[in-house]
Amino acid sequence: MLFEDIKKDEEQYLMHTYGRFSAAIVSGKGAVAKDVEGREYIDFTSGIGVNSLGYCDDGWVKAVSQQAASIQHISNLYYSPLQTQVAKKLCQLTGFDKVFLCNSGAEANECAIKIARKYSFDKFGEGRQKIVTLVNSFHGRTVTTLAATGQDSFHNFFFPFTEGFDYAQANNIDDMKAKLDDSVCAVFMELIQGEGGVMPLDEEYVSAVEKLCREKDILLMIDEVQTGMARTGEIYCYQGYNIEPDVITSAKGLGGGVPIGACLCSKKLAGVMTPGSHGTTFGGNPIACAAANEVLSRVTTPEFLSEVKEKGSYIRSKLEKMTGVKEVRGRGMMIGIVTEKDNAKEIAAKCVENGLLILTAKTLLRLLPPLNITYEEIDKGLAILAETMQQ
Ligand SMILES: *Cc1c(COP(=O)(O)O)cnc(C)c1O
């Protein structure tokens, strides 16, 4: 098979929802991907923060393949020890009380939104259904999570969107205060806006928002779909902000490359979801849970987490000295790069030609390398990036 044939079939048979780089990736090991024609690439993307342990990690492959050979799916009409293992680990690692398992970030966020509205309805009755998110946020592609996304460019074509969202300016506590009227049941935000351009929130702002929420029994919900699962050097990013959210959502890196999402809630919310109030056919699928169990047991140890922080600092310090780099943002191995020429898209495309897979976010270059990438692979990738920036 040749790349050009694949490209032709893609154009003919797939809906054109994605702009793609010129490579068809078919295999990989660690942080090295291989395309259909045998060319190798250093991977700074981990499939948009998904392959936490890189490509085809031995332990992960074993967990997934053994599970596939044992039982691949049972419905949620029966008990599953794999589901309970994942939920128990997530609760024990975070202090949250209950978990709902689903298949994606958007679905985890839908669950959070439903919990917020039902908690408020059960306790206060109708009229307190509004959820405040942040301007420039990203929460998913379903009609409701698009509505939750605080970017006008996402609020088009698919009318009518779900009602009941309002958008506050990030890092502006006065604006948040003004938006938290009696119709609000929850604040929902990313601590580092990923798709929005790797924009971290200020710690003082986040603490102040938490305080406002507590005063009014407004739920504080954190979208950890991108920032979670050790990406920032904490198991979940909120742990580095010293807050106690009521709800967090997780997906992307949780399964290390298979689709799984989770919504975690605190003890106060443990009874909100009741039989019949929520569900999903594939949620808690055994193969997905076997993968998540492996990821959870590997990336959450103190040694692993401090390595993520060290590698993140190493990458950032090298980037800060690189010609063509104007600013470096982010935490751990979630890194955004403002380039001097503001030409991230162009650089990312050229990097592919030069053997490096790299992401963009808005006008930034974005790095989400596999969490277990080696220093040698980091150096190789950064050398390609430096060279590409000078071309
Ligand atoms: C990727 C992402 C989502 C959407 O996740 P999907 O799995 O694509 O539905 C939601 N929130 C944030 C912060 C994300 O980065």
Tab-separated table of C-alpha atoms and ligand atoms in Angstrom:
chain	number	residue	atom	x	y	z
A	1	MET	CA	0.000	0.000	0.000
A	2	LEU	CA	1.251	3.466	-0.822
A	3	PHE	CA	0.527	6.691	1.002
A	4	GLU	CA	-1.049	8.224	-2.094
A	5	ASP	CA	-3.583	5.368	-2.359
A	6	ILE	CA	-4.583	5.760	1.277
A	7	LYS	CA	-4.949	9.483	0.814
A	8	LYS	CA	-7.159	8.963	-2.228
A	9	ASP	CA	-9.433	6.528	-0.374
A	10	GLU	CA	-9.615	8.888	2.588
A	11	GLU	CA	-10.837	11.623	0.286
A	12	GLN	CA	-13.373	9.333	-1.308
A	13	TYR	CA	-14.820	7.510	1.701
A	14	LEU	CA	-14.331	9.496	4.917
A	15	MET	CA	-16.236	12.620	5.875
A	16	HIS	CA	-13.849	15.528	5.593
A	17	THR	CA	-13.860	16.523	9.249
A	18	TYR	CA	-10.082	16.647	9.738
A	19	GLY	CA	-7.145	18.447	8.225
A	20	ARG	CA	-4.423	15.797	8.179
A	21	PHE	CA	-0.650	15.849	7.979
A	22	SER	CA	0.986	13.929	5.123
A	23	ALA	CA	1.755	10.621	6.843
A	24	ALA	CA	-0.111	7.336	7.287
A	25	ILE	CA	1.060	5.854	10.576
A	26	VAL	CA	0.798	2.083	10.855
A	27	SER	CA	3.027	0.933	13.705
A	28	GLY	CA	5.203	2.148	16.524
A	29	LYS	CA	7.235	1.364	19.613
A	30	GLY	CA	7.764	3.725	22.513
A	31	ALA	CA	8.034	7.260	21.158
A	32	VAL	CA	8.877	6.164	17.603
A	33	ALA	CA	6.133	5.864	14.981
A	34	LYS	CA	6.488	4.217	11.596
A	35	ASP	CA	4.534	5.124	8.481
A	36	VAL	CA	3.194	2.883	5.740
A	37	GLU	CA	6.327	3.384	3.689
A	38	GLY	CA	8.664	2.488	6.557
A	39	ARG	CA	9.772	6.018	7.545
A	40	GLU	CA	10.269	6.660	11.258
A	41	TYR	CA	9.101	9.639	13.314
A	42	ILE	CA	9.809	10.798	16.851
A	43	ASP	CA	6.425	11.227	18.486
A	44	PHE	CA	5.734	14.356	20.552
A	45	THR	CA	1.950	13.867	20.314
A	46	SER	CA	1.042	10.490	21.849
A	47	GLY	CA	-2.044	10.682	19.637
A	48	ILE	CA	-3.196	13.957	21.301
A	49	GLY	CA	-2.294	12.915	24.826
A	50	VAL	CA	-3.703	9.395	24.557
A	51	ASN	CA	-0.814	6.915	24.397
A	52	SER	CA	0.444	7.631	27.934
A	53	LEU	CA	2.936	4.760	27.760
A	54	GLY	CA	3.897	5.317	24.128
A	55	TYR	CA	3.249	2.922	21.273
A	56	CYS	CA	2.806	-0.768	22.100
A	57	ASP	CA	4.322	-0.730	25.571
A	58	ASP	CA	4.978	-4.366	26.584
A	59	GLY	CA	2.886	-4.297	29.779
A	60	TRP	CA	0.021	-2.491	28.079
A	61	VAL	CA	0.004	-4.889	25.103
A	62	LYS	CA	-0.062	-7.834	27.481
A	63	ALA	CA	-2.935	-6.404	29.532
A	64	VAL	CA	-5.030	-5.655	26.449
A	65	SER	CA	-4.321	-8.864	24.535
A	66	GLN	CA	-4.835	-11.123	27.548
A	67	GLN	CA	-8.147	-9.417	28.216
A	68	ALA	CA	-9.208	-9.767	24.560
A	69	ALA	CA	-8.481	-13.482	24.816
A	70	SER	CA	-10.436	-13.772	28.079
A	71	ILE	CA	-13.641	-11.752	27.561
A	72	GLN	CA	-14.020	-8.695	25.342
A	73	HIS	CA	-17.348	-7.303	26.469
A	74	ILE	CA	-20.176	-7.811	28.907
A	75	SER	CA	-23.060	-5.426	29.348
A	76	ASN	CA	-23.581	-3.269	32.392
A	77	LEU	CA	-26.399	-5.627	33.408
A	78	TYR	CA	-23.710	-7.741	35.108
A	79	TYR	CA	-20.882	-7.121	37.549
A	80	SER	CA	-17.341	-6.739	36.218
A	81	PRO	CA	-14.235	-6.991	38.409
A	82	LEU	CA	-12.295	-4.916	35.873
A	83	GLN	CA	-14.701	-1.989	36.218
A	84	THR	CA	-14.595	-2.126	39.980
A	85	GLN	CA	-10.776	-2.259	39.904
A	86	VAL	CA	-10.590	0.891	37.758
A	87	ALA	CA	-13.141	2.739	39.883
A	88	LYS	CA	-11.497	1.682	43.150
A	89	LYS	CA	-8.047	2.757	41.945
A	90	LEU	CA	-9.354	6.115	40.745
A	91	CYS	CA	-11.086	6.770	44.083
A	92	GLN	CA	-8.133	5.641	46.171
A	93	LEU	CA	-5.715	7.789	44.169
A	94	THR	CA	-7.821	10.932	44.382
A	95	GLY	CA	-10.210	10.792	47.331
A	96	PHE	CA	-13.258	10.996	45.058
A	97	ASP	CA	-16.176	8.803	46.086
A	98	LYS	CA	-17.873	7.474	42.936
A	99	VAL	CA	-16.983	6.894	39.293
A	100	PHE	CA	-19.038	6.640	36.093
A	101	LEU	CA	-17.194	4.932	33.231
A	102	CYS	CA	-17.786	5.951	29.627
A	103	ASN	CA	-15.893	6.121	26.337
A	104	SER	CA	-14.632	9.627	25.648
A	105	GLY	CA	-13.946	13.069	27.011
A	106	ALA	CA	-17.164	14.560	25.685
A	107	GLU	CA	-19.150	11.754	27.289
A	108	ALA	CA	-17.412	12.199	30.637
A	109	ASN	CA	-18.284	15.895	30.416
A	110	GLU	CA	-21.916	15.137	29.567
A	111	CYS	CA	-22.024	13.076	32.762
A	112	ALA	CA	-20.586	15.964	34.793
A	113	ILE	CA	-23.161	18.354	33.341
A	114	LYS	CA	-26.004	15.951	34.162
A	115	ILE	CA	-24.727	15.461	37.729
A	116	ALA	CA	-24.575	19.239	38.280
A	117	ARG	CA	-28.097	19.801	37.030
A	118	LYS	CA	-29.588	16.854	38.914
A	119	TYR	CA	-27.821	17.696	42.172
A	120	SER	CA	-29.224	21.178	41.988
A	121	PHE	CA	-32.696	20.034	40.904
A	122	ASP	CA	-32.893	17.467	43.733
A	123	LYS	CA	-31.826	20.026	46.312
A	124	PHE	CA	-33.155	23.384	45.091
A	125	GLY	CA	-35.780	22.521	42.448
A	126	GLU	CA	-36.134	24.151	39.043
A	127	GLY	CA	-34.440	27.332	37.796
A	128	ARG	CA	-30.902	26.676	38.954
A	129	GLN	CA	-29.501	24.928	35.907
A	130	LYS	CA	-26.877	27.273	34.491
A	131	ILE	CA	-23.242	26.164	34.212
A	132	VAL	CA	-20.488	28.748	33.916
A	133	THR	CA	-17.494	27.754	31.794
A	134	LEU	CA	-14.571	29.875	30.625
A	135	VAL	CA	-14.023	31.874	27.481
A	136	ASN	CA	-11.552	30.005	25.214
A	137	SER	CA	-12.345	26.623	26.795
A	138	PHE	CA	-12.851	23.322	25.012
A	139	HIS	CA	-15.157	20.616	26.354
A	140	GLY	CA	-16.052	18.396	23.396
A	141	ARG	CA	-18.031	17.987	20.169
A	142	THR	CA	-21.503	16.821	21.196
A	143	VAL	CA	-24.209	19.473	20.906
A	144	THR	CA	-24.151	20.036	24.680
A	145	THR	CA	-20.377	20.044	25.159
A	146	LEU	CA	-20.078	22.405	22.170
A	147	ALA	CA	-22.457	24.699	24.047
A	148	ALA	CA	-20.220	24.343	27.119
A	149	THR	CA	-17.187	25.282	25.003
A	150	GLY	CA	-16.569	29.017	25.437
A	151	GLN	CA	-15.606	29.862	21.870
A	152	ASP	CA	-18.017	31.529	19.441
A	153	SER	CA	-16.453	29.722	16.489
A	154	PHE	CA	-17.890	26.445	17.841
A	155	HIS	CA	-21.414	27.880	18.176
A	156	ASN	CA	-22.462	27.722	14.574
A	157	PHE	CA	-24.476	25.636	12.085
A	158	PHE	CA	-25.855	23.082	14.518
A	159	PHE	CA	-28.579	25.183	16.131
A	160	PRO	CA	-30.285	24.979	18.508
A	161	PHE	CA	-27.534	24.348	21.069
A	162	THR	CA	-28.255	23.202	24.600
A	163	GLU	CA	-29.298	26.135	26.776
A	164	GLY	CA	-27.935	27.003	30.178
A	165	PHE	CA	-24.286	27.919	29.691
A	166	ASP	CA	-22.526	31.196	30.342
A	167	TYR	CA	-18.879	32.082	29.819
A	168	ALA	CA	-16.564	33.952	32.185
A	169	GLN	CA	-13.189	35.478	31.310
A	170	ALA	CA	-10.364	33.214	32.526
A	171	ASN	CA	-8.276	34.629	35.395
A	172	ASN	CA	-10.803	37.436	35.987
A	173	ILE	CA	-12.412	36.845	39.370
A	174	ASP	CA	-14.709	39.885	39.117
A	175	ASP	CA	-16.209	38.560	35.917
A	176	MET	CA	-16.736	35.153	37.538
A	177	LYS	CA	-18.351	36.759	40.567
A	178	ALA	CA	-20.738	38.684	38.345
A	179	LYS	CA	-21.731	35.518	36.468
A	180	LEU	CA	-22.448	33.436	39.589
A	181	ASP	CA	-26.060	34.472	40.124
A	182	ASP	CA	-28.883	32.394	41.617
A	183	SER	CA	-29.428	30.450	38.381
A	184	VAL	CA	-25.965	28.829	38.497
A	185	CYS	CA	-25.429	25.241	39.671
A	186	ALA	CA	-21.805	24.689	38.639
A	187	VAL	CA	-18.544	26.150	37.387
A	188	PHE	CA	-16.816	23.888	34.875
A	189	MET	CA	-13.296	24.594	33.670
A	190	GLU	CA	-9.926	23.283	32.470
A	191	LEU	CA	-6.985	24.266	34.691
A	192	ILE	CA	-4.802	24.491	31.600
A	193	GLN	CA	-6.820	25.272	28.507
A	194	GLY	CA	-5.379	22.735	26.078
A	195	GLU	CA	-7.052	23.259	22.722
A	196	GLY	CA	-7.324	26.945	23.617
A	197	GLY	CA	-3.541	27.335	23.364
A	198	VAL	CA	-2.029	25.772	26.522
A	199	MET	CA	-3.257	28.583	28.797
A	200	PRO	CA	-2.787	27.785	32.507
A	201	LEU	CA	-5.110	29.392	35.054
A	202	ASP	CA	-3.537	31.381	37.921
A	203	GLU	CA	-3.509	29.555	41.247
A	204	GLU	CA	-4.986	32.533	43.136
A	205	TYR	CA	-7.815	32.750	40.624
A	206	VAL	CA	-8.642	29.067	40.938
A	207	SER	CA	-8.631	29.268	44.765
A	208	ALA	CA	-10.877	32.317	44.633
A	209	VAL	CA	-13.311	30.528	42.299
A	210	GLU	CA	-13.382	27.558	44.673
A	211	LYS	CA	-14.223	29.881	47.556
A	212	LEU	CA	-17.053	31.567	45.628
A	213	CYS	CA	-18.467	28.150	44.724
A	214	ARG	CA	-18.394	26.953	48.350
A	215	GLU	CA	-20.268	30.039	49.563
A	216	LYS	CA	-23.191	29.352	47.225
A	217	ASP	CA	-23.238	25.538	47.022
A	218	ILE	CA	-22.185	25.828	43.374
A	219	LEU	CA	-20.311	22.727	42.199
A	220	LEU	CA	-16.687	23.144	41.137
A	221	MET	CA	-16.075	20.792	38.218
A	222	ILE	CA	-12.702	20.385	36.494
A	223	ASP	CA	-12.284	19.058	32.960
A	224	GLU	CA	-9.130	16.935	33.299
A	225	VAL	CA	-9.604	15.175	29.962
A	226	GLN	CA	-6.295	16.523	28.666
A	227	THR	CA	-4.513	17.522	31.906
A	228	GLY	CA	-5.241	14.253	33.750
A	229	MET	CA	-3.444	10.914	34.103
A	230	ALA	CA	-0.037	12.273	35.080
A	231	ARG	CA	0.230	14.595	32.077
A	232	THR	CA	1.215	17.586	34.240
A	233	GLY	CA	3.267	15.591	36.741
A	234	GLU	CA	0.329	15.192	39.147
A	235	ILE	CA	-2.099	12.297	38.819
A	236	TYR	CA	-4.678	14.994	38.142
A	237	CYS	CA	-3.724	18.613	37.567
A	238	TYR	CA	-6.048	19.933	40.327
A	239	GLN	CA	-3.753	18.266	42.869
A	240	GLY	CA	-1.100	20.830	41.918
A	241	TYR	CA	-3.604	23.668	42.458
A	242	ASN	CA	-4.519	22.645	46.013
A	243	ILE	CA	-8.247	22.639	45.443
A	244	GLU	CA	-10.918	20.041	46.104
A	245	PRO	CA	-13.282	19.915	43.141
A	246	ASP	CA	-16.704	18.261	43.412
A	247	VAL	CA	-16.378	16.598	40.021
A	248	ILE	CA	-13.533	15.856	37.615
A	249	THR	CA	-13.640	14.278	34.178
A	250	SER	CA	-10.933	12.104	32.648
A	251	ALA	CA	-10.363	10.453	29.254
A	252	LYS	CA	-7.537	10.841	26.680
A	253	GLY	CA	-4.541	9.289	28.521
A	254	LEU	CA	-6.608	7.076	30.834
A	255	GLY	CA	-6.664	4.004	28.573
A	256	GLY	CA	-3.232	4.494	27.035
A	257	GLY	CA	-4.709	4.186	23.536
A	258	VAL	CA	-8.134	2.568	23.849
A	259	PRO	CA	-11.312	4.629	24.259
A	260	ILE	CA	-12.314	5.148	27.890
A	261	GLY	CA	-13.601	8.098	29.863
A	262	ALA	CA	-14.513	8.593	33.504
A	263	CYS	CA	-16.471	11.070	35.567
A	264	LEU	CA	-15.507	11.180	39.251
A	265	CYS	CA	-17.634	12.816	41.941
A	266	SER	CA	-17.234	13.609	45.620
A	267	LYS	CA	-19.126	12.063	48.515
A	268	LYS	CA	-21.666	14.889	48.547
A	269	LEU	CA	-22.756	13.821	45.041
A	270	ALA	CA	-22.571	10.061	45.548
A	271	GLY	CA	-26.352	9.601	45.463
A	272	VAL	CA	-27.179	11.963	42.599
A	273	MET	CA	-27.078	9.403	39.797
A	274	THR	CA	-29.625	6.635	40.361
A	275	PRO	CA	-30.580	3.538	38.321
A	276	GLY	CA	-31.792	4.673	34.919
A	277	SER	CA	-30.498	8.241	35.204
A	278	HIS	CA	-27.428	7.597	33.068
A	279	GLY	CA	-25.736	4.853	31.065
A	280	THR	CA	-23.791	3.881	27.980
A	281	THR	CA	-23.439	0.536	26.200
A	282	PHE	CA	-19.660	0.446	25.964
A	283	GLY	CA	-18.941	2.163	29.301
A	284	GLY	CA	-16.564	0.099	31.426
A	285	ASN	CA	-15.759	-2.294	28.569
A	286	PRO	CA	-13.359	-4.981	29.875
A	287	ILE	CA	-10.609	-4.356	27.308
A	288	ALA	CA	-10.733	-0.617	27.960
A	289	CYS	CA	-10.682	-1.270	31.717
A	290	ALA	CA	-7.758	-3.714	31.460
A	291	ALA	CA	-5.833	-1.008	29.599
A	292	ALA	CA	-6.792	1.660	32.162
A	293	ASN	CA	-5.773	-0.608	35.043
A	294	GLU	CA	-2.336	-1.002	33.493
A	295	VAL	CA	-1.975	2.738	32.892
A	296	LEU	CA	-3.208	3.567	36.402
A	297	SER	CA	-0.774	1.203	38.056
A	298	ARG	CA	2.157	2.527	36.027
A	299	VAL	CA	1.823	6.320	35.785
A	300	THR	CA	0.661	7.140	39.310
A	301	THR	CA	3.726	6.139	41.351
A	302	PRO	CA	5.673	9.016	42.973
A	303	GLU	CA	8.786	8.062	40.960
A	304	PHE	CA	6.923	8.126	37.651
A	305	LEU	CA	5.266	11.451	38.463
A	306	SER	CA	8.529	13.125	39.423
A	307	GLU	CA	10.075	11.847	36.203
A	308	VAL	CA	7.255	13.468	34.225
A	309	LYS	CA	8.038	16.758	35.985
A	310	GLU	CA	11.778	16.391	35.381
A	311	LYS	CA	11.377	15.559	31.704
A	312	GLY	CA	8.929	18.427	31.349
A	313	SER	CA	11.429	20.878	32.872
A	314	TYR	CA	14.192	19.470	30.698
A	315	ILE	CA	12.114	19.969	27.538
A	316	ARG	CA	11.029	23.459	28.566
A	317	SER	CA	14.562	24.614	29.401
A	318	LYS	CA	15.858	23.401	26.033
A	319	LEU	CA	12.950	25.042	24.218
A	320	GLU	CA	13.529	28.350	25.968
A	321	LYS	CA	17.021	28.471	24.460
A	322	MET	CA	15.882	27.476	20.968
A	323	THR	CA	16.112	30.012	18.135
A	324	GLY	CA	12.650	31.001	16.933
A	325	VAL	CA	10.906	30.313	20.244
A	326	LYS	CA	9.216	33.324	21.827
A	327	GLU	CA	7.454	31.794	24.848
A	328	VAL	CA	7.024	28.371	26.465
A	329	ARG	CA	3.922	27.588	28.580
A	330	GLY	CA	2.401	24.651	30.440
A	331	ARG	CA	3.091	22.160	33.210
A	332	GLY	CA	4.820	18.787	33.201
A	333	MET	CA	4.659	17.308	29.711
A	334	MET	CA	1.813	19.501	28.494
A	335	ILE	CA	3.772	22.198	26.713
A	336	GLY	CA	2.837	25.069	24.396
A	337	ILE	CA	5.326	27.032	22.295
A	338	VAL	CA	4.710	30.514	20.930
A	339	THR	CA	6.954	30.886	17.903
A	340	GLU	CA	8.505	34.174	16.900
A	341	LYS	CA	7.040	34.009	13.414
A	342	ASP	CA	3.626	32.815	14.658
A	343	ASN	CA	3.814	30.010	12.103
A	344	ALA	CA	3.042	26.895	14.170
A	345	LYS	CA	0.916	25.142	11.530
A	346	GLU	CA	3.609	25.543	8.906
A	347	ILE	CA	6.344	24.319	11.273
A	348	ALA	CA	4.263	21.315	12.375
A	349	ALA	CA	3.759	20.274	8.737
A	350	LYS	CA	7.479	20.672	7.989
A	351	CYS	CA	8.353	18.667	11.121
A	352	VAL	CA	6.436	15.700	9.692
A	353	GLU	CA	8.575	15.857	6.555
A	354	ASN	CA	11.652	15.936	8.800
A	355	GLY	CA	10.608	12.991	10.964
A	356	LEU	CA	8.841	14.552	13.963
A	357	LEU	CA	5.161	14.369	14.921
A	358	ILE	CA	4.106	17.520	16.786
A	359	LEU	CA	0.758	19.172	17.605
A	360	THR	CA	-0.597	22.682	17.359
A	361	ALA	CA	-3.159	24.500	19.523
A	362	LYS	CA	-4.518	27.768	18.144
A	363	THR	CA	-1.373	29.578	16.943
A	364	LEU	CA	0.992	27.588	19.184
A	365	LEU	CA	3.038	24.461	18.733
A	366	ARG	CA	1.953	21.920	21.351
A	367	LEU	CA	3.857	18.977	22.824
A	368	LEU	CA	2.124	16.041	24.535
A	369	PRO	CA	4.856	13.384	24.357
A	370	PRO	CA	4.334	9.868	25.693
A	371	LEU	CA	4.940	10.089	29.448
A	372	ASN	CA	7.674	7.451	29.327
A	373	ILE	CA	9.600	8.993	26.409
A	374	THR	CA	13.366	8.610	26.895
A	375	TYR	CA	15.821	11.510	27.103
A	376	GLU	CA	17.438	10.233	23.927
A	377	GLU	CA	14.103	10.419	22.090
A	378	ILE	CA	13.464	13.881	23.554
A	379	ASP	CA	16.859	15.094	22.296
A	380	LYS	CA	16.277	13.640	18.846
A	381	GLY	CA	12.852	15.247	18.572
A	382	LEU	CA	14.063	18.622	19.807
A	383	ALA	CA	16.966	18.542	17.351
A	384	ILE	CA	14.500	18.018	14.483
A	385	LEU	CA	12.327	20.840	15.799
A	386	ALA	CA	15.301	23.228	16.101
A	387	GLU	CA	16.465	22.412	12.593
A	388	THR	CA	12.949	22.788	11.168
A	389	MET	CA	12.478	26.196	12.806
A	390	GLN	CA	15.572	27.445	11.029
A	391	GLN	CA	14.591	26.244	7.576
B	1	LIG	C1	-10.037	16.364	24.018
B	1	LIG	C2	-10.833	17.093	25.039
B	1	LIG	C3	-12.204	16.860	25.202
B	1	LIG	C4	-12.992	15.955	24.290
B	1	LIG	O1	-12.616	14.631	24.410
B	1	LIG	P1	-13.128	13.555	23.309
B	1	LIG	O2	-12.566	12.266	23.818
B	1	LIG	O3	-12.582	13.996	22.001
B	1	LIG	O4	-14.607	13.605	23.341
B	1	LIG	C5	-12.845	17.520	26.230
B	1	LIG	N1	-12.194	18.359	27.045
B	1	LIG	C6	-10.881	18.606	26.915
B	1	LIG	C7	-10.201	19.513	27.872
B	1	LIG	C8	-10.155	17.991	25.908
B	1	LIG	O5	-8.853	18.254	25.748
